[in-house]
Short mmCIF file of the C-alpha atoms (twelve columns), coordinates in Angstrom:
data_MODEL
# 
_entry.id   MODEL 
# 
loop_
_atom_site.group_PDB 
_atom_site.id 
_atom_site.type_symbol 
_atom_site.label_atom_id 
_atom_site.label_alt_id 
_atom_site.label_comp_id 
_atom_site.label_asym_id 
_atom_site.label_seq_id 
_atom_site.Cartn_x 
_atom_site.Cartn_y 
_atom_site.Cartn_z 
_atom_site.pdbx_PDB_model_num 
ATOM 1   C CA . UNK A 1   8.223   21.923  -4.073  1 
ATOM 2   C CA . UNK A 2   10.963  23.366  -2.941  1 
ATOM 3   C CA . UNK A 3   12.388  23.468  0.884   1 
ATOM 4   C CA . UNK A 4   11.087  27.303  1.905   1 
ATOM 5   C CA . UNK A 5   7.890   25.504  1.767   1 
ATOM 6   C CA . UNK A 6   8.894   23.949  5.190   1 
ATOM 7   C CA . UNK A 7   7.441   25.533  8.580   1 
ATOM 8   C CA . UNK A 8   9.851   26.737  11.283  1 
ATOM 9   C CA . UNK A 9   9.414   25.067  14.192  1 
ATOM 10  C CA . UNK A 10  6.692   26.842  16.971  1 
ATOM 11  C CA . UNK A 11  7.400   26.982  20.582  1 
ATOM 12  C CA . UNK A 12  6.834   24.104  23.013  1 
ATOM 13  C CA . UNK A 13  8.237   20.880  22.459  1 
ATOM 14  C CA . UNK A 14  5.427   18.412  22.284  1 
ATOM 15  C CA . UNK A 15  3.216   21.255  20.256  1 
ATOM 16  C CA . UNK A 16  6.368   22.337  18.129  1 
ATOM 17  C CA . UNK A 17  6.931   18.665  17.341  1 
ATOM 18  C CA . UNK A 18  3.159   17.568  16.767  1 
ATOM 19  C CA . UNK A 19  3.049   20.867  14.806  1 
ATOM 20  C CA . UNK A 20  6.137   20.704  12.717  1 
ATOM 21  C CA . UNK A 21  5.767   17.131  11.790  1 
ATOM 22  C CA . UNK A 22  1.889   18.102  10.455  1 
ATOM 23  C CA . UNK A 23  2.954   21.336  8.695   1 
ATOM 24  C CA . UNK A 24  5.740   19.343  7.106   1 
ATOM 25  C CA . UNK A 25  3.161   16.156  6.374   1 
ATOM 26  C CA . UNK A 26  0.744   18.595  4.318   1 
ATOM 27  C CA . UNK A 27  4.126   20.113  1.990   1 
ATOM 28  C CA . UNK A 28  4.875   16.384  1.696   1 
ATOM 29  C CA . UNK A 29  1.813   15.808  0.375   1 
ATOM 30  C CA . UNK A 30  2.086   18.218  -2.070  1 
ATOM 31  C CA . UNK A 31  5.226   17.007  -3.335  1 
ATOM 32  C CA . UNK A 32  3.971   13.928  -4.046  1 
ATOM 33  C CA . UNK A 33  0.972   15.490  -5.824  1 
ATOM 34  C CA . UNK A 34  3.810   17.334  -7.841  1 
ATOM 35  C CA . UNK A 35  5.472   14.294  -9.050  1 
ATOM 36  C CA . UNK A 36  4.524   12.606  -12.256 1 
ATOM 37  C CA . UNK A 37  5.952   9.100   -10.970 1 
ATOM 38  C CA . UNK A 38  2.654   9.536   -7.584  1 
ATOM 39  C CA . UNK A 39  0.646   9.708   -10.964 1 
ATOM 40  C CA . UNK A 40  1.897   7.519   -12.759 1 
ATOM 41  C CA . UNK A 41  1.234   4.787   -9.786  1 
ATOM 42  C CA . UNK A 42  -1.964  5.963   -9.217  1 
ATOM 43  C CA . UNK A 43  -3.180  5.318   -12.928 1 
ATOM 44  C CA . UNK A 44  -1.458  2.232   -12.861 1 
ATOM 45  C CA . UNK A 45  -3.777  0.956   -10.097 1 
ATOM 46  C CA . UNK A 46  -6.864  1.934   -11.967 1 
ATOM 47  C CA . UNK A 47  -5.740  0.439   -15.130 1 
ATOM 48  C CA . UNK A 48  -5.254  -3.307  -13.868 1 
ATOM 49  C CA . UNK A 49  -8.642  -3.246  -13.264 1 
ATOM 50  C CA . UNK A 50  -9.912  -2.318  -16.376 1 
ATOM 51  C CA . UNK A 51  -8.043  -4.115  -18.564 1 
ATOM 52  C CA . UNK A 52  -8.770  -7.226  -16.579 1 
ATOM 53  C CA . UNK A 53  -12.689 -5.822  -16.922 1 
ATOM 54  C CA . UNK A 54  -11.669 -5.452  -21.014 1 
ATOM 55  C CA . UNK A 55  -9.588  -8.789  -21.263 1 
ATOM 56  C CA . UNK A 56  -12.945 -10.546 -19.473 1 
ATOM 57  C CA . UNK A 57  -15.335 -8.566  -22.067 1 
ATOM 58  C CA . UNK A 58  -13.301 -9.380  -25.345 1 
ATOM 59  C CA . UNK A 59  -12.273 -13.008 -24.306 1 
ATOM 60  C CA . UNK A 60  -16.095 -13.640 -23.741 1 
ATOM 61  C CA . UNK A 61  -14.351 -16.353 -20.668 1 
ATOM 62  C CA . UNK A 62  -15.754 -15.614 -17.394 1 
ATOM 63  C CA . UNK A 63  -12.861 -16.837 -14.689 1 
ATOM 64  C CA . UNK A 64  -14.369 -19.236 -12.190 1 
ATOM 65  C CA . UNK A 65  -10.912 -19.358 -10.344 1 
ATOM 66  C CA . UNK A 66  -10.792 -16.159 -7.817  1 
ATOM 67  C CA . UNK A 67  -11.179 -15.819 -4.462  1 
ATOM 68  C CA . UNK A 68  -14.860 -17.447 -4.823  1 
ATOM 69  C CA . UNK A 69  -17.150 -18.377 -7.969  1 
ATOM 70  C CA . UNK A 70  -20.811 -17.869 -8.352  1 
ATOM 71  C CA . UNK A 71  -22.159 -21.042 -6.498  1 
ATOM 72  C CA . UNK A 72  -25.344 -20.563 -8.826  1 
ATOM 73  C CA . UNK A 73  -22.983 -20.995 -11.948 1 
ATOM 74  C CA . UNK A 74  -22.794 -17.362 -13.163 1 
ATOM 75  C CA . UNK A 75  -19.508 -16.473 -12.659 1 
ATOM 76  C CA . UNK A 76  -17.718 -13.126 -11.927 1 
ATOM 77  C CA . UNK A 77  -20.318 -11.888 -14.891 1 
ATOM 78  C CA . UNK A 78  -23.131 -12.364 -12.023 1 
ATOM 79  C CA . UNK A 79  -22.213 -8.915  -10.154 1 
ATOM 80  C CA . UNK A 80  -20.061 -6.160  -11.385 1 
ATOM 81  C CA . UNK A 81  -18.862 -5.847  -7.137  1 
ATOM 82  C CA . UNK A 82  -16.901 -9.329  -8.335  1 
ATOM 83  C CA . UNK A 83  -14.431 -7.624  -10.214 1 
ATOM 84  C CA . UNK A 84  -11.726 -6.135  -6.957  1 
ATOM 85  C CA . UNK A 85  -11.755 -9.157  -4.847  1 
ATOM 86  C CA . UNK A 86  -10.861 -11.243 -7.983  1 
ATOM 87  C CA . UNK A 87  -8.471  -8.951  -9.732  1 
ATOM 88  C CA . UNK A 88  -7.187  -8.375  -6.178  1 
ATOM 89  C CA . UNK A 89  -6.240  -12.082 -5.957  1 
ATOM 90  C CA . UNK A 90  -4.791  -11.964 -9.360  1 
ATOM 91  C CA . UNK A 91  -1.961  -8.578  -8.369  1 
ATOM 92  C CA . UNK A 92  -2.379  -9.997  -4.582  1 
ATOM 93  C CA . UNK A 93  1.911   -10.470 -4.785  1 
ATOM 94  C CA . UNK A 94  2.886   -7.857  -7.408  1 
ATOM 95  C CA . UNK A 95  0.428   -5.051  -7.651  1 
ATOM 96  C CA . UNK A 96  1.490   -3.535  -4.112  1 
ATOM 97  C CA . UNK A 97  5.282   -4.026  -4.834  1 
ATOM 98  C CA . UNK A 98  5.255   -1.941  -7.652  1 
ATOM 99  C CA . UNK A 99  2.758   0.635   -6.556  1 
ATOM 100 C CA . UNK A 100 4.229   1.110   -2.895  1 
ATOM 101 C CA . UNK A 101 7.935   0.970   -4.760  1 
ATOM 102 C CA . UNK A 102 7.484   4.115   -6.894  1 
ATOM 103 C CA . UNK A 103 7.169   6.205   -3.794  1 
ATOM 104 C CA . UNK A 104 8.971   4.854   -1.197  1 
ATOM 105 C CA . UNK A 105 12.520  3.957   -2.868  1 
ATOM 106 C CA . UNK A 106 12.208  7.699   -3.808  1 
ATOM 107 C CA . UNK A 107 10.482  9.290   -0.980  1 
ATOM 108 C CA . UNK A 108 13.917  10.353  0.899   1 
ATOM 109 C CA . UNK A 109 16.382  9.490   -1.719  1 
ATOM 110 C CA . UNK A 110 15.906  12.145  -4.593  1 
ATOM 111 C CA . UNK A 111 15.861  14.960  -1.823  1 
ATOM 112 C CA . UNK A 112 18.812  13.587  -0.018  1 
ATOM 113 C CA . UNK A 113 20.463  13.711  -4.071  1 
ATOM 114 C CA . UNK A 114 19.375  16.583  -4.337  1 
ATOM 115 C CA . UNK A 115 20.958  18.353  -1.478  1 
ATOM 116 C CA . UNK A 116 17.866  19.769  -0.228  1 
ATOM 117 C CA . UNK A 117 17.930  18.506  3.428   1 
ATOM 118 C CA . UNK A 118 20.795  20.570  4.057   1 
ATOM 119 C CA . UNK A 119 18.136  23.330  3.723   1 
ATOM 120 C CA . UNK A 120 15.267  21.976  5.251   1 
ATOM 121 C CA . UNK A 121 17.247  21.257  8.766   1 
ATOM 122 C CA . UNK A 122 18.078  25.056  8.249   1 
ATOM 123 C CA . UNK A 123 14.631  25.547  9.103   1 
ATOM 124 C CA . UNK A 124 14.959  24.178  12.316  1 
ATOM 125 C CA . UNK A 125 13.027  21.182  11.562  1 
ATOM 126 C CA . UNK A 126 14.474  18.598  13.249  1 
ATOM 127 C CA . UNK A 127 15.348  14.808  11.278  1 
ATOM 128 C CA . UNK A 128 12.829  12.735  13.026  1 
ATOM 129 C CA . UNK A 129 10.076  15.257  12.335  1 
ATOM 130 C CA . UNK A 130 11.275  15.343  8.791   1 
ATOM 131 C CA . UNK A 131 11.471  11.635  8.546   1 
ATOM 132 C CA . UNK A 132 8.256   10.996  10.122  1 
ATOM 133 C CA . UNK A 133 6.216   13.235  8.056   1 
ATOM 134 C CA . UNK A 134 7.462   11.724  4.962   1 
ATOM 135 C CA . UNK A 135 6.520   8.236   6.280   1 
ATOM 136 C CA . UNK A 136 3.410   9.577   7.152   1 
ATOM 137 C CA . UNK A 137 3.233   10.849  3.119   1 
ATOM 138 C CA . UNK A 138 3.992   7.543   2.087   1 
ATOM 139 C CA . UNK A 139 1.720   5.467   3.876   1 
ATOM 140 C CA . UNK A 140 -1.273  8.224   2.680   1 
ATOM 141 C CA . UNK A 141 -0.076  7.590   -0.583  1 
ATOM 142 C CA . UNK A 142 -0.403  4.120   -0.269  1 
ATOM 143 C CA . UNK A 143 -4.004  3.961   0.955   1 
ATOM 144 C CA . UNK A 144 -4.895  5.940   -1.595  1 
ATOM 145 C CA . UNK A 145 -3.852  4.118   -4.502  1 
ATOM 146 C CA . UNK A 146 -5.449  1.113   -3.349  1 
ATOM 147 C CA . UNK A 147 -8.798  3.602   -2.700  1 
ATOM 148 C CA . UNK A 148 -8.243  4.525   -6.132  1 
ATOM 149 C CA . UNK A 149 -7.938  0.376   -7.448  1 
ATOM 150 C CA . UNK A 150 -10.942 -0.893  -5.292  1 
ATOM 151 C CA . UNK A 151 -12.979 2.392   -6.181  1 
ATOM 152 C CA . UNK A 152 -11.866 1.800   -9.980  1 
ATOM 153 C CA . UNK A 153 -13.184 -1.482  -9.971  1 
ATOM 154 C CA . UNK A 154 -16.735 -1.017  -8.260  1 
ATOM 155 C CA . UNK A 155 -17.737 1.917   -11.052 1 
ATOM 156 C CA . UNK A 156 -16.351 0.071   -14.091 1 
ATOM 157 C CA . UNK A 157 -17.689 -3.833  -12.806 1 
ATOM 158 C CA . UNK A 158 -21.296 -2.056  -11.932 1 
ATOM 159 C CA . UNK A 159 -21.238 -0.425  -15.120 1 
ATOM 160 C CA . UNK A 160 -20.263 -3.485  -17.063 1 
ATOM 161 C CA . UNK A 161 -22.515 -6.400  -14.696 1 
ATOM 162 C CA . UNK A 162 -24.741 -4.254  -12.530 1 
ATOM 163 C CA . UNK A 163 -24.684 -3.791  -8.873  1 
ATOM 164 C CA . UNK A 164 -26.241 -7.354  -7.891  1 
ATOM 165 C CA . UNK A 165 -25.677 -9.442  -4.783  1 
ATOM 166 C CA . UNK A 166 -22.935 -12.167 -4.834  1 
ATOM 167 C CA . UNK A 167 -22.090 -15.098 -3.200  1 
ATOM 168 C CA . UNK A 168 -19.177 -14.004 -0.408  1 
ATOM 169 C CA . UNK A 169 -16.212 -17.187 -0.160  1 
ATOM 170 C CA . UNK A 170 -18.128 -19.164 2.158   1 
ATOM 171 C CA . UNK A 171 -20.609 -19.695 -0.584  1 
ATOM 172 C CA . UNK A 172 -22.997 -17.198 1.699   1 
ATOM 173 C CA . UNK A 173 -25.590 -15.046 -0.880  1 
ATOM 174 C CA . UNK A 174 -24.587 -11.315 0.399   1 
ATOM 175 C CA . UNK A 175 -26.540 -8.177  -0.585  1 
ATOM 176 C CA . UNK A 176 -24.980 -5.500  -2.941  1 
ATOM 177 C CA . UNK A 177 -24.659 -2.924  -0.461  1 
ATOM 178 C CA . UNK A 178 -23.239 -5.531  2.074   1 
ATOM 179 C CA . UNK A 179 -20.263 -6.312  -0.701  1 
ATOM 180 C CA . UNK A 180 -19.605 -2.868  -1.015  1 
ATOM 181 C CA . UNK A 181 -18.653 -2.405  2.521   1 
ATOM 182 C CA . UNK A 182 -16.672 -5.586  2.379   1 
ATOM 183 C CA . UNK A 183 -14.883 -4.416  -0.226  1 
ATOM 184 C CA . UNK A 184 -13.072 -1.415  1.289   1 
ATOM 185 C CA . UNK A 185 -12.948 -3.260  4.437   1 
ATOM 186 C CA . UNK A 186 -10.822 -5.972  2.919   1 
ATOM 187 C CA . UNK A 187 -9.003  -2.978  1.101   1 
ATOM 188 C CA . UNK A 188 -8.225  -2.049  4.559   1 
ATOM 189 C CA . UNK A 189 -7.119  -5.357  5.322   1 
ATOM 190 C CA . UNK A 190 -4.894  -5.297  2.368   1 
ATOM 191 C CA . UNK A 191 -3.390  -2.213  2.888   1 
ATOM 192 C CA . UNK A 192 -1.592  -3.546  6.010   1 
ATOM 193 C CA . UNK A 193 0.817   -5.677  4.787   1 
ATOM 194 C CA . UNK A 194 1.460   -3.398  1.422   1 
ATOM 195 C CA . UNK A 195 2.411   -0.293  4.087   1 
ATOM 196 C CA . UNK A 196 5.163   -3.261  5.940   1 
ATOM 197 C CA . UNK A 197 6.348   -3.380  1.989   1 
ATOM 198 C CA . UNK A 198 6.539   0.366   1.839   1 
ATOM 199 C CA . UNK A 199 8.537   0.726   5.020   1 
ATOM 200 C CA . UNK A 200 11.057  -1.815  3.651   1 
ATOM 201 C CA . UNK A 201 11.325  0.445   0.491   1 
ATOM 202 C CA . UNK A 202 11.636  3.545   2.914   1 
ATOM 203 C CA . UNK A 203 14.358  2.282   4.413   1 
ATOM 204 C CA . UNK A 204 16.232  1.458   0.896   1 
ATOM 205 C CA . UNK A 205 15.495  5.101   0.320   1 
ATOM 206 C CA . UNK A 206 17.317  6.207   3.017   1 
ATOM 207 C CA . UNK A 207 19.983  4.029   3.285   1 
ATOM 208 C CA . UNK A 208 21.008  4.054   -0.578  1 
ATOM 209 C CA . UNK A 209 20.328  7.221   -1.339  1 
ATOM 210 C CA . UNK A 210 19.566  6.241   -4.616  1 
ATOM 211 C CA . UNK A 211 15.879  6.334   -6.427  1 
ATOM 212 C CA . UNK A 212 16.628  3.757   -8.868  1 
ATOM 213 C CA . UNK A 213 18.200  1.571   -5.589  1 
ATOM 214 C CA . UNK A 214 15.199  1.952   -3.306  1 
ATOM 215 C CA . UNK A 215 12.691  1.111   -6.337  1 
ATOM 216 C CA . UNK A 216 13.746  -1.815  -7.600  1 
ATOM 217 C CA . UNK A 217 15.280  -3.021  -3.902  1 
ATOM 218 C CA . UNK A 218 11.604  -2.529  -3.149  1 
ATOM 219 C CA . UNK A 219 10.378  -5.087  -5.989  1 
ATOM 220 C CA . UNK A 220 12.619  -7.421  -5.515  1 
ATOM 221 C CA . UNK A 221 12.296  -7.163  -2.260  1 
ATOM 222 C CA . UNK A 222 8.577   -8.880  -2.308  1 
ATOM 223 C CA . UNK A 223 9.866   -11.291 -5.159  1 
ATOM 224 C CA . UNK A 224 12.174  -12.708 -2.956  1 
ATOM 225 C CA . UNK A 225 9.601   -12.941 -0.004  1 
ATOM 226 C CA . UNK A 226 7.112   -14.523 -2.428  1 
ATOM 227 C CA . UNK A 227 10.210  -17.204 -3.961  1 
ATOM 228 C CA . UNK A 228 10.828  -18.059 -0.243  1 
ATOM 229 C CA . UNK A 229 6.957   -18.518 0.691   1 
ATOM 230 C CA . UNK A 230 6.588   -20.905 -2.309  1 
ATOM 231 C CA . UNK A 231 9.578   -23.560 -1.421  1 
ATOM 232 C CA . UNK A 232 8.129   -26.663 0.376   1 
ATOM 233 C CA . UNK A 233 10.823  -26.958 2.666   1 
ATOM 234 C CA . UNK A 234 9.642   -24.373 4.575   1 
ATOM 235 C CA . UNK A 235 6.383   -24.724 4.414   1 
ATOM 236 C CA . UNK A 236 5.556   -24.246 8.144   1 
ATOM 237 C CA . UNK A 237 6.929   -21.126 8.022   1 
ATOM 238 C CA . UNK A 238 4.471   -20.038 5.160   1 
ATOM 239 C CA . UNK A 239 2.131   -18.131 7.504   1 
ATOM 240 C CA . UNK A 240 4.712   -15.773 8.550   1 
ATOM 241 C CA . UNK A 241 5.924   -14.379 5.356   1 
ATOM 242 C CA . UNK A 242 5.089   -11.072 4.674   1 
ATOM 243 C CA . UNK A 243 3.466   -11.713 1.293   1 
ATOM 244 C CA . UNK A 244 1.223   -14.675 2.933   1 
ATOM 245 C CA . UNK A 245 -0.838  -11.910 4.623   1 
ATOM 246 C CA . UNK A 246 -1.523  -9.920  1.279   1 
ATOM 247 C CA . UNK A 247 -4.584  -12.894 1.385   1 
ATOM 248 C CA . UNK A 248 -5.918  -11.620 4.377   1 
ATOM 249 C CA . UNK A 249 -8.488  -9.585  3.021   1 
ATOM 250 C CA . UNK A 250 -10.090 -13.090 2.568   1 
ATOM 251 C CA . UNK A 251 -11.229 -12.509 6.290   1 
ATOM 252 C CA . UNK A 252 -14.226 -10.240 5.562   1 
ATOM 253 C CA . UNK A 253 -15.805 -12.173 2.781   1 
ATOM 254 C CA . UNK A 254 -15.985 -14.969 4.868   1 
ATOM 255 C CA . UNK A 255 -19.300 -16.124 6.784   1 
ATOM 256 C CA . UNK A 256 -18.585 -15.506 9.504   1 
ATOM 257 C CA . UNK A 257 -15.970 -12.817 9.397   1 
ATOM 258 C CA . UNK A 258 -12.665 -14.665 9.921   1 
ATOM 259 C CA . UNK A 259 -10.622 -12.491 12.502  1 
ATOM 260 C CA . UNK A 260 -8.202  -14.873 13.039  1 
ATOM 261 C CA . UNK A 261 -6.645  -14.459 9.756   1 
ATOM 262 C CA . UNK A 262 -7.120  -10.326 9.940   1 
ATOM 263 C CA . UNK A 263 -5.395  -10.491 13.429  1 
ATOM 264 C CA . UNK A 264 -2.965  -12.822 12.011  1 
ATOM 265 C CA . UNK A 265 -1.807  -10.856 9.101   1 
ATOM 266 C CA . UNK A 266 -2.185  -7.451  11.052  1 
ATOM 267 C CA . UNK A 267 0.132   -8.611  13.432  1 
ATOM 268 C CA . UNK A 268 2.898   -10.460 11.012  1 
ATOM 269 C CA . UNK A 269 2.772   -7.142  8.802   1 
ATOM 270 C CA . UNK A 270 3.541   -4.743  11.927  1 
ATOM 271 C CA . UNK A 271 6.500   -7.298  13.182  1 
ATOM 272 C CA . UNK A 272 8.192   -6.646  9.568   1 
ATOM 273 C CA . UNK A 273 7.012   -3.065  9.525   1 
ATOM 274 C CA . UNK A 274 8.511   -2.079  12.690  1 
ATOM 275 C CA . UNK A 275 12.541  -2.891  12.510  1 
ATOM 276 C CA . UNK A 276 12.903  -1.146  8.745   1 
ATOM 277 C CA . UNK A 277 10.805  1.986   9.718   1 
ATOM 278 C CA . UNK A 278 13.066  1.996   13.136  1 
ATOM 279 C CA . UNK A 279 16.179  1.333   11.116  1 
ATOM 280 C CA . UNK A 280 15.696  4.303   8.755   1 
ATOM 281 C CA . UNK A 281 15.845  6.303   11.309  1 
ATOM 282 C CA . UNK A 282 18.450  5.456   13.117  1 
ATOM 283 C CA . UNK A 283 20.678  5.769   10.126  1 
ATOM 284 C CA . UNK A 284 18.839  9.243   8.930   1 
ATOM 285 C CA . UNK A 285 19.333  10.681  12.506  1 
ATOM 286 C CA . UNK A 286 23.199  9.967   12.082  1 
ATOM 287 C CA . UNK A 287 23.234  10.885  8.850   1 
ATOM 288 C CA . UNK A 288 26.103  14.010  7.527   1 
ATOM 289 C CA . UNK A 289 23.490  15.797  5.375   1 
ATOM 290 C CA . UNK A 290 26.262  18.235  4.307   1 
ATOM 291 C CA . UNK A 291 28.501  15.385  2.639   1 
# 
């Protein structure tokens, strides 16, 4: 997508603003649809689930060890809605590294490489309008690879175990239809503290200028958060690690639904969210695009 796809600004400055950051939002959008690296993630995010579906089918094991077992001793085999919330516990600390690291260490680094902002500000659209739209592309992005994982998972577990009511964490028997809804809810959940790990990676993008730089300064990134929420010295500290609050999605399969955890790891997520995403564009505002 080149940068002639970008809209010159309209007149009036809160509706030229609110208008040039939406009109630059939908080319962003497309971009990313462009890309075979957007794909790439996106398959990547239905595939954990169904070669965790295949490893369970060939091994002939039924795990009894995610985020709740079958109190009436069937196992994850007892409902195919199982299969997310479990293989969500198992990629809880990885999955949304990698996933939200593909785009975001790239997001504003390859154009910046490329020399293609120089072009785009041309257009009298100004840096934080640029910035926020892409942030904006990122975070969509985001969602919808874990729309794509949860949605992944539903089809091929019904398919495989049929759509049967399951026991929620609190050992509560929960219709089929009720799990559904829990499921994207705790997808929603989820999604909060994987966007604080994008804006980190944003950041990188910016800051580096380099794909390869933002990418795996985005992976390593959670490693280190997930080394430093695992050392018993600091234990206390535990609950306010970014990574701690990829478990709470644990809050709406509990009986009853635990808000105190979803508040908690809404709130943590936005504090680490926040300084990165203002960061970025502090530095991107001050940025010499033409060196």
């Amino acid at each position: 997508m080149t940068s002639a796809a970008y809209p010159l600004r309209r007149s009036g400055r809160l509706g030229g603003t609110l208008g040039a950051v939406v009109a630059t939002y939908y080319w962003e959008l497309r971009k990313l649809i462009a890309q075979k690296r957007s794909w790439v993630g996106l398959a990547a995010a239905a595939i954990v689930e169904l070669v965790f579906l295949a490893s369970i089918e060939i091994s002939n094991v039924t795990p009894n060890d995610g985020p709740y077992a079958d109190p009436m001793g069937a196992g994850l085999r007892h409902s195919g809605l199982a299969l997310t919330p479990v293989v969500l516990k198992e990629v809880a600390y990885f999955g949304p590294a990698i996933i939200a690291a593909l785009v975001a260490g790239d997001i504003v680094a390859n154009e910046d490489g490329g020399g293609t902002l120089k072009t785009i500000l041309v257009r009298s659209v100004r840096r934080g309008e640029i910035l926020a739209a892409k942030t904006l592309a990122l975070f969509t992005y985001v969602a919808a690879a874990l729309f794509v994982f949860a949605a992944t998972g539903i089809i091929a577990g019904t398919l495989a175990w049929g759509f049967h009511p399951l026991a929620n964490i609190s050992g509560q028997q929960i219709s089929a239809v009720h799990a559904l809804w829990l499921t994207f809810a705790a997808i929603a959940v989820y999604l909060v503290p994987t966007i604080a790990i994008a804006s980190f990676g944003l950041f990188l993008s910016v800051v580096t200028r380099q794909s390869v730089t933002g990418v795996v300064g985005t992976i390593f990134y959670a490693l280190a958060l997930t080394g430093l929420a695992a050392l018993p010295a600091i234990k206390g500290a535990r609950p306010y690690i970014l990574v701690t609050q990829l478990h709470a999605w644990h809050g709406p399969f509990e009986t009853p639904t635990n808000w105190s955890v979803i508040g908690h790891g809404i709130w943590v997520s936005v504090v680490y969210a926040v300084p990165p995403l203002v960061a970025a564009w502090l530095v991107f505002r001050r940025r010499d695009v033409g060196s």
